[in-house]
Amino acid sequence: MLPPVAIVWPCSLSVDEYVARGRHVEVPRLDCPGCADPMSFWSGFERSVRCGGPCRTLWVRRARCTPCGVSHALVPSFCLVGRLDVIEVIGGVVAAVVGDGEGVRPVAARADVPHTTARDWVRRFARRAAVLAAGFSAVVVEVSGLAPVLPIGPARRALAAIASAFATVRSRAGPAVGGLWSFAALVTGGGLLATNSDPLWFILGRRRLIPPVP
């Protein structure tokens, strides 16, 4: 198993609160996903994030595992890896287009993002829909022992599977789970809309699940 280059951690701070704390933001000391040894903080880097307006700059901590010699970016759960906009904006656009059947242009205008960007999110979600539906359904089965009942259509199935997994985990873990889309970022390790073709790991606590190929 190859460890990821980024680890998404459950961040309860808003974007503004995170930005205001700069390099002093408190990040949990996590275990290495490869060997499970505690990692140590190892500098960090700046990245941009957009949340309904101009871009802002975040300080992203890095952690390093000494035995493995691997470092990981510790990404707050309001972000996706490789995406500028926060997950709540991205998820809101996807839900409105896929779930509610709205057009991409009006939804993009309402979210204050370029319509080409919103269109890319929806298309990428649709391309990954089968593996997302399988993965989030696996989370439901892992937690509850029951398979979710999903609608017809790959993208709608994926959206419903995310909602079902969130409801199932939240019923047991409570508000600590956070919001729907930050939960989706956590479970997919920031790869909800990943552009590569590598298998997508689904993370549940300390467990890592990889769904069967649909």
XYZ file of N, CA and C in Angstrom:
642
model
N 0.842 -1.197 0.000
C 0.000 0.000 0.000
C 0.878 1.248 0.000
N 0.633 2.160 -0.896
C 1.373 3.407 -0.941
C 0.652 4.462 -0.128
N 1.371 5.140 0.769
C 0.723 6.179 1.571
C 0.385 7.388 0.716
N -0.623 8.144 1.097
C -0.982 9.328 0.329
C 0.020 10.440 0.563
N 0.045 11.419 -0.323
C 0.920 12.574 -0.142
C 0.229 13.641 0.690
N -1.038 13.451 1.001
C -1.773 14.402 1.832
C -2.694 13.643 2.782
N -2.874 14.213 3.969
C -3.809 13.676 4.946
C -4.783 14.795 5.300
N -6.065 14.523 5.180
C -7.084 15.509 5.539
C -7.461 15.286 6.995
N -7.431 16.344 7.781
C -7.773 16.234 9.198
C -9.050 17.027 9.484
N -9.855 16.587 10.473
C -11.136 17.251 10.759
C -10.927 18.613 11.397
N -11.122 19.653 10.634
C -10.893 21.021 11.095
C -12.233 21.687 11.394
N -12.418 22.133 12.622
C -13.665 22.797 13.015
C -13.604 24.303 12.799
N -12.463 24.816 12.399
C -12.316 26.254 12.170
C -12.930 26.649 10.833
N -13.448 27.865 10.768
C -13.858 28.413 9.482
C -12.604 28.826 8.708
N -12.768 29.119 7.437
C -11.630 29.568 6.639
C -11.031 30.841 7.235
N -11.893 31.780 7.614
C -11.408 33.042 8.193
C -10.625 32.803 9.479
N -11.134 31.915 10.329
C -10.444 31.622 11.583
C -9.100 30.959 11.327
N -9.081 30.044 10.367
C -7.839 29.349 10.025
C -6.806 30.333 9.498
N -7.238 31.200 8.571
C -6.322 32.183 7.988
C -5.784 33.121 9.061
N -6.663 33.561 9.970
C -6.261 34.512 11.011
C -5.182 33.931 11.920
N -5.183 32.635 12.116
C -4.196 32.021 13.005
C -2.851 31.786 12.323
N -2.829 31.899 11.011
C -1.568 31.787 10.288
C -0.817 30.511 10.596
N 0.465 30.669 10.914
C 1.300 29.512 11.199
C 1.079 28.964 12.608
N 0.221 29.619 13.373
C -0.034 29.181 14.748
C -1.298 28.315 14.852
N -1.871 27.953 13.715
C -3.062 27.102 13.763
C -2.692 25.763 14.405
N -3.569 25.265 15.257
C -3.311 24.005 15.956
C -3.771 22.829 15.098
N -2.839 21.957 14.792
C -3.099 20.783 13.956
C -2.813 19.540 14.785
N -3.682 18.544 14.755
C -3.421 17.337 15.545
C -2.179 16.596 15.058
N -1.466 15.996 15.987
C -0.299 15.174 15.631
C -0.806 13.789 15.245
N -0.697 13.469 13.984
C -1.307 12.258 13.450
C -0.298 11.120 13.346
N -0.828 9.906 13.221
C 0.005 8.733 13.007
C 0.264 8.552 11.517
N 1.381 7.942 11.206
C 1.728 7.663 9.816
C 0.739 6.652 9.227
N 0.164 6.951 8.057
C -0.770 5.992 7.454
C -0.086 4.726 6.954
N 1.254 4.764 6.860
C 1.960 3.584 6.385
C 2.329 2.621 7.487
N 2.924 3.147 8.589
C 3.412 2.260 9.650
C 2.716 2.486 10.990
N 1.859 3.504 11.079
C 1.080 3.819 12.281
C 1.908 4.427 13.409
N 3.179 4.757 13.154
C 3.979 5.452 14.167
C 3.590 6.930 14.208
N 3.698 7.581 15.379
C 3.394 9.013 15.451
C 4.367 9.810 14.572
N 3.844 10.771 13.861
C 4.676 11.619 13.018
C 5.014 12.912 13.751
N 6.050 13.578 13.307
C 6.435 14.869 13.874
C 6.195 15.957 12.840
N 5.896 17.162 13.322
C 5.675 18.270 12.403
C 6.977 18.631 11.701
N 6.828 18.995 10.437
C 8.007 19.200 9.596
C 7.743 20.361 8.641
N 7.853 21.565 9.164
C 7.670 22.777 8.378
C 6.256 22.848 7.791
N 6.122 23.352 6.582
C 4.821 23.519 5.950
C 4.958 24.344 4.687
N 3.825 24.741 4.133
C 3.850 25.525 2.902
C 2.575 26.348 2.804
N 2.590 27.342 1.939
C 1.412 28.171 1.712
C 0.640 27.665 0.507
N -0.680 27.756 0.594
C -1.528 27.454 -0.553
C -2.707 28.403 -0.541
N -3.279 28.614 -1.709
C -4.416 29.520 -1.826
C -5.719 28.761 -1.682
N -6.730 29.448 -1.198
C -8.072 28.882 -1.093
C -9.075 29.982 -1.395
N -10.167 29.609 -2.045
C -11.207 30.581 -2.386
C -12.508 30.160 -1.728
N -13.147 31.130 -1.089
C -14.397 30.848 -0.389
C -15.376 31.984 -0.634
N -16.056 31.936 -1.781
C -17.055 32.955 -2.096
C -16.494 34.353 -2.210
N -15.405 34.517 -2.929
C -14.811 35.838 -3.098
C -13.351 35.728 -3.462
N -12.534 36.681 -3.028
C -11.103 36.655 -3.379
C -10.380 35.488 -2.724
N -9.259 35.116 -3.314
C -8.460 34.032 -2.753
C -7.752 34.491 -1.486
N -7.581 33.548 -0.582
C -6.828 33.792 0.633
C -5.709 32.766 0.754
N -4.737 33.072 1.574
C -3.566 32.205 1.700
C -3.590 31.465 3.029
N -3.423 30.153 2.957
C -3.377 29.302 4.145
C -1.960 28.799 4.359
N -1.634 28.539 5.617
C -0.407 27.827 5.954
C -0.787 26.375 6.228
N -0.273 25.466 5.412
C -0.564 24.040 5.558
C 0.631 23.365 6.211
N 0.401 22.780 7.378
C 1.475 22.074 8.081
C 1.833 20.783 7.349
N 3.074 20.382 7.525
C 3.511 19.085 7.040
C 3.945 18.236 8.231
N 3.807 16.936 8.083
C 4.281 15.997 9.109
C 5.171 14.969 8.430
N 6.126 14.460 9.189
C 7.079 13.508 8.617
C 7.181 12.280 9.510
N 7.192 11.126 8.862
C 7.388 9.857 9.568
C 8.861 9.484 9.452
N 9.552 9.412 10.583
C 10.984 9.098 10.564
C 11.275 7.685 10.058
N 10.569 6.645 10.553
C 10.858 5.294 10.045
C 10.618 5.147 8.544
N 9.548 5.752 8.036
C 9.215 5.612 6.615
C 9.969 6.617 5.745
N 10.376 7.732 6.345
C 11.037 8.769 5.572
C 10.106 9.501 4.638
N 8.818 9.493 4.941
C 7.812 10.102 4.080
C 7.175 11.280 4.804
N 6.926 12.367 4.068
C 6.232 13.504 4.648
C 4.853 13.636 4.030
N 3.942 14.240 4.789
C 2.562 14.377 4.354
C 2.072 15.796 4.612
N 1.337 16.334 3.674
C 0.667 17.610 3.897
C -0.568 17.362 4.749
N -0.771 18.178 5.781
C -1.921 18.038 6.671
C -2.960 19.076 6.264
N -3.919 18.644 5.480
C -4.874 19.528 4.825
C -6.152 19.637 5.654
N -6.616 20.855 5.956
C -7.875 20.994 6.712
C -9.052 20.482 5.897
N -10.068 19.992 6.584
C -11.166 19.298 5.905
C -12.080 20.197 5.090
N -11.858 21.513 5.109
C -12.656 22.353 4.220
C -12.006 22.469 2.836
N -10.903 21.774 2.625
C -10.203 21.805 1.343
C -10.229 20.438 0.665
N -10.100 20.452 -0.659
C -9.810 19.255 -1.418
C -8.403 19.385 -1.987
N -7.745 18.266 -2.164
C -6.406 18.282 -2.741
C -6.500 18.679 -4.215
N -5.724 19.676 -4.606
C -5.679 20.083 -6.005
C -6.825 20.961 -6.458
N -7.653 21.446 -5.529
C -8.777 22.317 -5.877
C -8.672 23.623 -5.104
N -8.911 24.730 -5.779
C -8.788 26.043 -5.164
C -9.937 26.345 -4.212
N -11.155 25.993 -4.597
C -12.340 26.370 -3.828
C -12.573 25.414 -2.663
N -13.224 25.937 -1.620
C -13.502 25.115 -0.447
C -14.544 24.055 -0.793
N -14.542 22.981 -0.032
C -15.391 21.829 -0.322
C -16.881 22.169 -0.243
N -17.283 23.085 0.646
C -18.695 23.419 0.762
C -19.212 24.074 -0.516
N -18.385 24.899 -1.149
C -18.783 25.522 -2.417
C -18.853 24.472 -3.520
N -17.832 23.640 -3.595
C -17.813 22.595 -4.623
C -18.992 21.639 -4.441
N -19.185 21.173 -3.212
C -20.282 20.244 -2.954
C -21.637 20.862 -3.203
N -21.781 22.140 -2.859
C -23.051 22.812 -3.105
C -23.391 22.889 -4.582
N -22.377 23.148 -5.400
C -22.592 23.201 -6.850
C -22.960 21.811 -7.383
N -22.218 20.811 -6.963
C -22.497 19.447 -7.424
C -23.892 19.007 -7.016
N -24.271 19.284 -5.772
C -25.599 18.881 -5.296
C -26.709 19.588 -6.055
N -26.517 20.874 -6.350
C -27.550 21.629 -7.057
C -27.734 21.132 -8.488
N -26.624 20.811 -9.150
C -26.707 20.368 -10.549
C -27.125 18.908 -10.642
N -26.477 18.046 -9.877
C -26.742 16.605 -9.949
C -28.035 16.243 -9.224
N -28.198 16.765 -8.023
C -29.350 16.378 -7.222
C -30.622 17.125 -7.543
N -30.497 18.444 -7.793
C -31.689 19.264 -8.021
C -31.962 19.537 -9.490
N -31.032 19.160 -10.372
C -31.249 19.328 -11.801
C -31.142 20.755 -12.304
N -30.475 21.619 -11.545
C -30.305 22.999 -11.992
C -29.213 23.085 -13.049
N -29.222 24.192 -13.819
C -28.204 24.402 -14.824
C -26.898 24.850 -14.205
N -25.790 24.523 -14.872
C -24.477 24.856 -14.331
C -24.266 26.364 -14.255
N -24.672 27.105 -15.289
C -24.407 28.548 -15.309
C -25.078 29.296 -14.153
N -26.377 29.120 -13.927
C -26.975 29.845 -12.799
C -26.420 29.421 -11.438
N -26.098 28.143 -11.301
C -25.527 27.675 -10.041
C -24.145 28.282 -9.836
N -23.343 28.318 -10.907
C -22.008 28.906 -10.814
C -22.088 30.389 -10.471
N -23.037 31.090 -11.081
C -23.192 32.519 -10.800
C -23.571 32.737 -9.341
N -24.429 31.902 -8.824
C -24.846 32.021 -7.433
C -23.684 31.731 -6.469
N -22.812 30.807 -6.867
C -21.663 30.448 -6.028
C -20.473 31.374 -6.257
N -20.590 32.273 -7.230
C -19.525 33.226 -7.551
C -18.249 32.520 -7.993
N -18.421 31.521 -8.879
C -17.265 30.845 -9.474
C -17.466 30.803 -10.989
N -16.400 30.731 -11.773
C -16.545 30.631 -13.231
C -17.370 29.406 -13.615
N -18.219 29.562 -14.620
C -19.073 28.425 -14.984
C -18.246 27.276 -15.535
N -17.084 27.571 -16.131
C -16.227 26.497 -16.625
C -15.649 25.683 -15.465
N -15.371 26.356 -14.366
C -14.876 25.655 -13.180
C -15.964 24.763 -12.596
N -17.175 25.310 -12.474
C -18.299 24.524 -11.954
C -18.591 23.330 -12.858
N -18.511 23.562 -14.160
C -18.756 22.463 -15.109
C -17.724 21.350 -14.929
N -16.475 21.734 -14.695
C -15.422 20.731 -14.473
C -15.703 19.915 -13.215
N -16.177 20.580 -12.151
C -16.498 19.832 -10.920
C -17.569 18.781 -11.184
N -18.625 19.201 -11.884
C -19.741 18.290 -12.142
C -19.293 17.131 -13.025
N -18.498 17.428 -14.040
C -18.026 16.376 -14.938
C -17.095 15.406 -14.212
N -16.213 15.939 -13.396
C -15.299 15.071 -12.656
C -16.071 14.202 -11.671
N -17.071 14.773 -11.003
C -17.903 13.999 -10.088
C -18.612 12.876 -10.844
N -19.117 13.195 -12.029
C -19.822 12.182 -12.829
C -18.872 11.065 -13.253
N -17.633 11.420 -13.605
C -16.672 10.398 -14.022
C -16.303 9.472 -12.870
N -16.288 10.000 -11.666
C -15.907 9.189 -10.508
C -17.122 8.628 -9.775
N -18.302 8.825 -10.341
C -19.539 8.495 -9.635
C -19.617 7.027 -9.224
N -19.221 6.123 -10.106
C -19.353 4.699 -9.799
C -18.496 4.305 -8.598
N -17.230 4.760 -8.591
C -16.356 4.392 -7.477
C -16.761 5.126 -6.205
N -17.282 6.352 -6.325
C -17.750 7.074 -5.141
C -18.968 6.388 -4.533
N -19.902 5.977 -5.382
C -21.087 5.279 -4.880
C -20.690 3.988 -4.173
N -19.766 3.234 -4.770
C -19.322 1.979 -4.160
C -18.588 2.236 -2.847
N -17.732 3.252 -2.843
C -16.935 3.529 -1.653
C -17.763 4.009 -0.480
N -18.647 4.967 -0.714
C -19.467 5.472 0.390
C -20.498 4.445 0.829
N -20.945 3.600 -0.089
C -21.822 2.501 0.314
C -21.066 1.524 1.215
N -19.773 1.315 0.912
C -18.948 0.448 1.755
C -18.809 1.020 3.161
N -18.755 2.345 3.264
C -18.700 2.975 4.584
C -19.987 2.692 5.354
N -21.131 2.809 4.681
C -22.417 2.533 5.328
C -22.458 1.096 5.838
N -22.036 0.166 4.995
C -22.038 -1.248 5.389
C -21.074 -1.485 6.550
N -19.912 -0.845 6.499
C -18.914 -1.010 7.556
C -19.456 -0.552 8.906
N -20.207 0.546 8.905
C -20.678 1.135 10.157
C -21.978 0.492 10.638
N -22.924 0.280 9.709
C -24.261 -0.166 10.116
C -24.561 -1.629 9.813
N -23.797 -2.210 8.894
C -24.080 -3.574 8.484
C -25.182 -3.688 7.446
N -25.717 -2.545 7.022
C -26.802 -2.528 6.042
C -26.369 -1.770 4.795
N -26.777 -2.264 3.631
C -26.467 -1.586 2.378
C -27.504 -0.497 2.121
N -27.077 0.680 1.683
C -28.040 1.754 1.421
C -28.842 1.501 0.155
N -30.052 2.018 0.117
C -30.884 1.961 -1.080
C -30.633 3.243 -1.871
N -30.144 3.105 -3.092
C -29.719 4.256 -3.880
C -30.574 4.422 -5.134
N -30.706 5.639 -5.630
C -31.505 5.890 -6.823
C -30.793 5.432 -8.096
N -31.497 5.504 -9.200
C -30.935 5.151 -10.501
C -30.122 6.331 -11.029
N -29.066 6.026 -11.773
C -28.209 7.063 -12.339
C -26.919 7.177 -11.554
N -25.762 7.015 -12.202
C -24.482 6.981 -11.483
C -24.231 8.194 -10.586
N -24.391 9.403 -11.122
C -24.083 10.594 -10.334
C -25.050 10.766 -9.167
N -26.327 10.491 -9.397
C -27.315 10.595 -8.320
C -27.083 9.516 -7.268
N -26.634 8.352 -7.712
C -26.314 7.282 -6.760
C -25.148 7.701 -5.872
N -24.138 8.294 -6.480
C -22.976 8.732 -5.704
C -23.374 9.782 -4.680
N -24.201 10.735 -5.101
C -24.647 11.799 -4.201
C -25.440 11.213 -3.035
N -26.324 10.272 -3.342
C -27.131 9.644 -2.293
C -26.270 8.796 -1.364
N -25.243 8.128 -1.908
C -24.357 7.308 -1.076
C -23.571 8.173 -0.093
N -23.128 9.352 -0.538
C -22.416 10.275 0.348
C -23.337 10.700 1.492
N -24.570 11.071 1.144
C -25.529 11.505 2.164
C -25.848 10.379 3.140
N -25.988 9.159 2.624
C -26.299 8.016 3.482
C -25.140 7.706 4.422
N -23.914 7.751 3.907
C -22.743 7.493 4.749
C -22.607 8.553 5.830
N -22.840 9.794 5.457
C -22.752 10.889 6.422
C -23.781 10.710 7.538
N -25.026 10.415 7.164
C -26.075 10.238 8.163
C -25.774 9.060 9.083
N -25.244 7.979 8.512
C -24.940 6.782 9.301
C -23.824 7.049 10.308
N -22.746 7.679 9.849
C -21.618 7.952 10.738
C -21.994 9.005 11.773
N -22.721 10.031 11.354
C -23.104 11.096 12.281
C -24.024 10.581 13.377
N -24.881 9.597 13.052
C -25.785 9.054 14.064
C -25.026 8.362 15.187
N -23.794 7.972 14.911
C -22.982 7.305 15.920
C -21.920 8.219 16.518
N -21.337 9.080 15.683
C -20.246 9.935 16.167
C -20.710 11.302 16.628
N -21.904 11.727 16.216
C -22.424 13.015 16.633
C -21.861 14.180 15.830
N -22.020 15.401 16.345
C -21.615 16.607 15.616
C -20.129 16.688 15.305
N -19.305 15.890 15.984
C -17.866 15.926 15.738
C -17.523 15.579 14.296
N -18.443 14.920 13.611
C -18.217 14.552 12.220
C -18.108 15.793 11.332
N -18.758 16.892 11.748
C -18.751 18.102 10.933
C -19.879 18.098 9.926
N -19.709 18.845 8.845
C -20.735 18.945 7.821
C -20.624 17.851 6.775
N -21.627 17.765 5.922
C -21.689 16.720 4.901
C -20.458 16.709 4.007
N -20.090 17.878 3.478
C -19.020 17.887 2.488
C -17.632 17.810 3.111
N -17.465 18.353 4.304
C -16.173 18.156 4.967
C -15.991 16.683 5.322
N -17.089 16.003 5.652
C -17.059 14.561 5.877
C -16.606 13.844 4.606
N -17.142 14.262 3.451
C -16.759 13.636 2.177
C -15.276 13.852 1.888
N -14.771 15.039 2.247
C -13.340 15.306 2.063
C -12.501 14.404 2.959
N -12.952 14.217 4.202
C -12.226 13.364 5.143
C -12.182 11.916 4.663
N -13.343 11.403 4.280
C -13.444 9.990 3.916
C -12.629 9.673 2.667
N -12.569 10.618 1.731
C -11.817 10.385 0.494
C -10.385 10.897 0.575
N -9.964 11.370 1.744
C -8.611 11.876 1.879
C -8.330 13.058 0.975
N -9.363 13.874 0.722
C -9.202 15.038 -0.134
C -9.294 14.736 -1.617
N -9.544 13.474 -1.973
C -9.548 13.068 -3.378
C -10.919 12.903 -3.988
N -11.919 13.602 -3.457
C -13.284 13.452 -3.975
C -13.342 13.700 -5.480
N -12.643 14.727 -5.941
C -12.628 15.051 -7.369
C -11.235 14.876 -7.952
N -10.513 13.879 -7.487
C -9.152 13.657 -7.962
C -9.130 13.449 -9.467
N -8.084 13.950 -10.100
C -7.999 13.865 -11.558
C -7.186 12.673 -12.035
N -6.575 11.929 -11.118
C -5.799 10.764 -11.563
C -6.701 9.535 -11.630
N -6.155 8.474 -12.133
C -6.930 7.238 -12.298
C -6.583 6.189 -11.248
N -5.799 6.586 -10.233
C -5.441 5.639 -9.176
C -6.680 5.257 -8.365
N -6.689 4.066 -7.788
C -7.819 3.689 -6.928
C -7.983 4.680 -5.783
N -9.210 4.959 -5.428
C -9.491 5.935 -4.387
C -9.676 5.224 -3.047
N -8.831 5.586 -2.075
C -8.961 5.024 -0.731
C -10.070 5.734 0.019
N -10.823 4.990 0.768
C -11.840 5.560 1.644
C -11.397 5.309 3.080
N -11.334 6.387 3.870
C -10.752 6.335 5.204
C -11.853 6.461 6.241
N -11.922 5.514 7.148
C -12.917 5.530 8.215
C -12.196 5.275 9.526
N -11.956 6.348 10.286
C -11.154 6.219 11.487
C -9.745 5.805 11.115
N -9.297 4.658 11.653
C -7.966 4.143 11.318
C -8.019 3.125 10.205
N -9.202 2.834 9.715
C -9.348 1.846 8.662
C -9.294 2.496 7.298
N -8.719 1.787 6.323
C -8.666 2.274 4.959
C -9.357 1.248 4.083
N -10.404 1.675 3.411
C -11.178 0.783 2.574
C -10.964 1.163 1.112
N -10.909 0.177 0.247
C -10.893 0.467 -1.171
C -12.059 -0.315 -1.791
N -12.997 0.389 -2.405
C -14.193 -0.282 -2.909
C -13.864 -1.161 -4.097
N -14.691 -2.164 -4.359
C -14.488 -2.977 -5.554
C -14.710 -2.150 -6.801
N -14.079 -2.551 -7.881
C -14.272 -1.855 -9.148
C -15.707 -2.079 -9.609
N -16.483 -0.998 -9.827
C -17.900 -1.172 -10.200
C -18.037 -1.841 -11.560
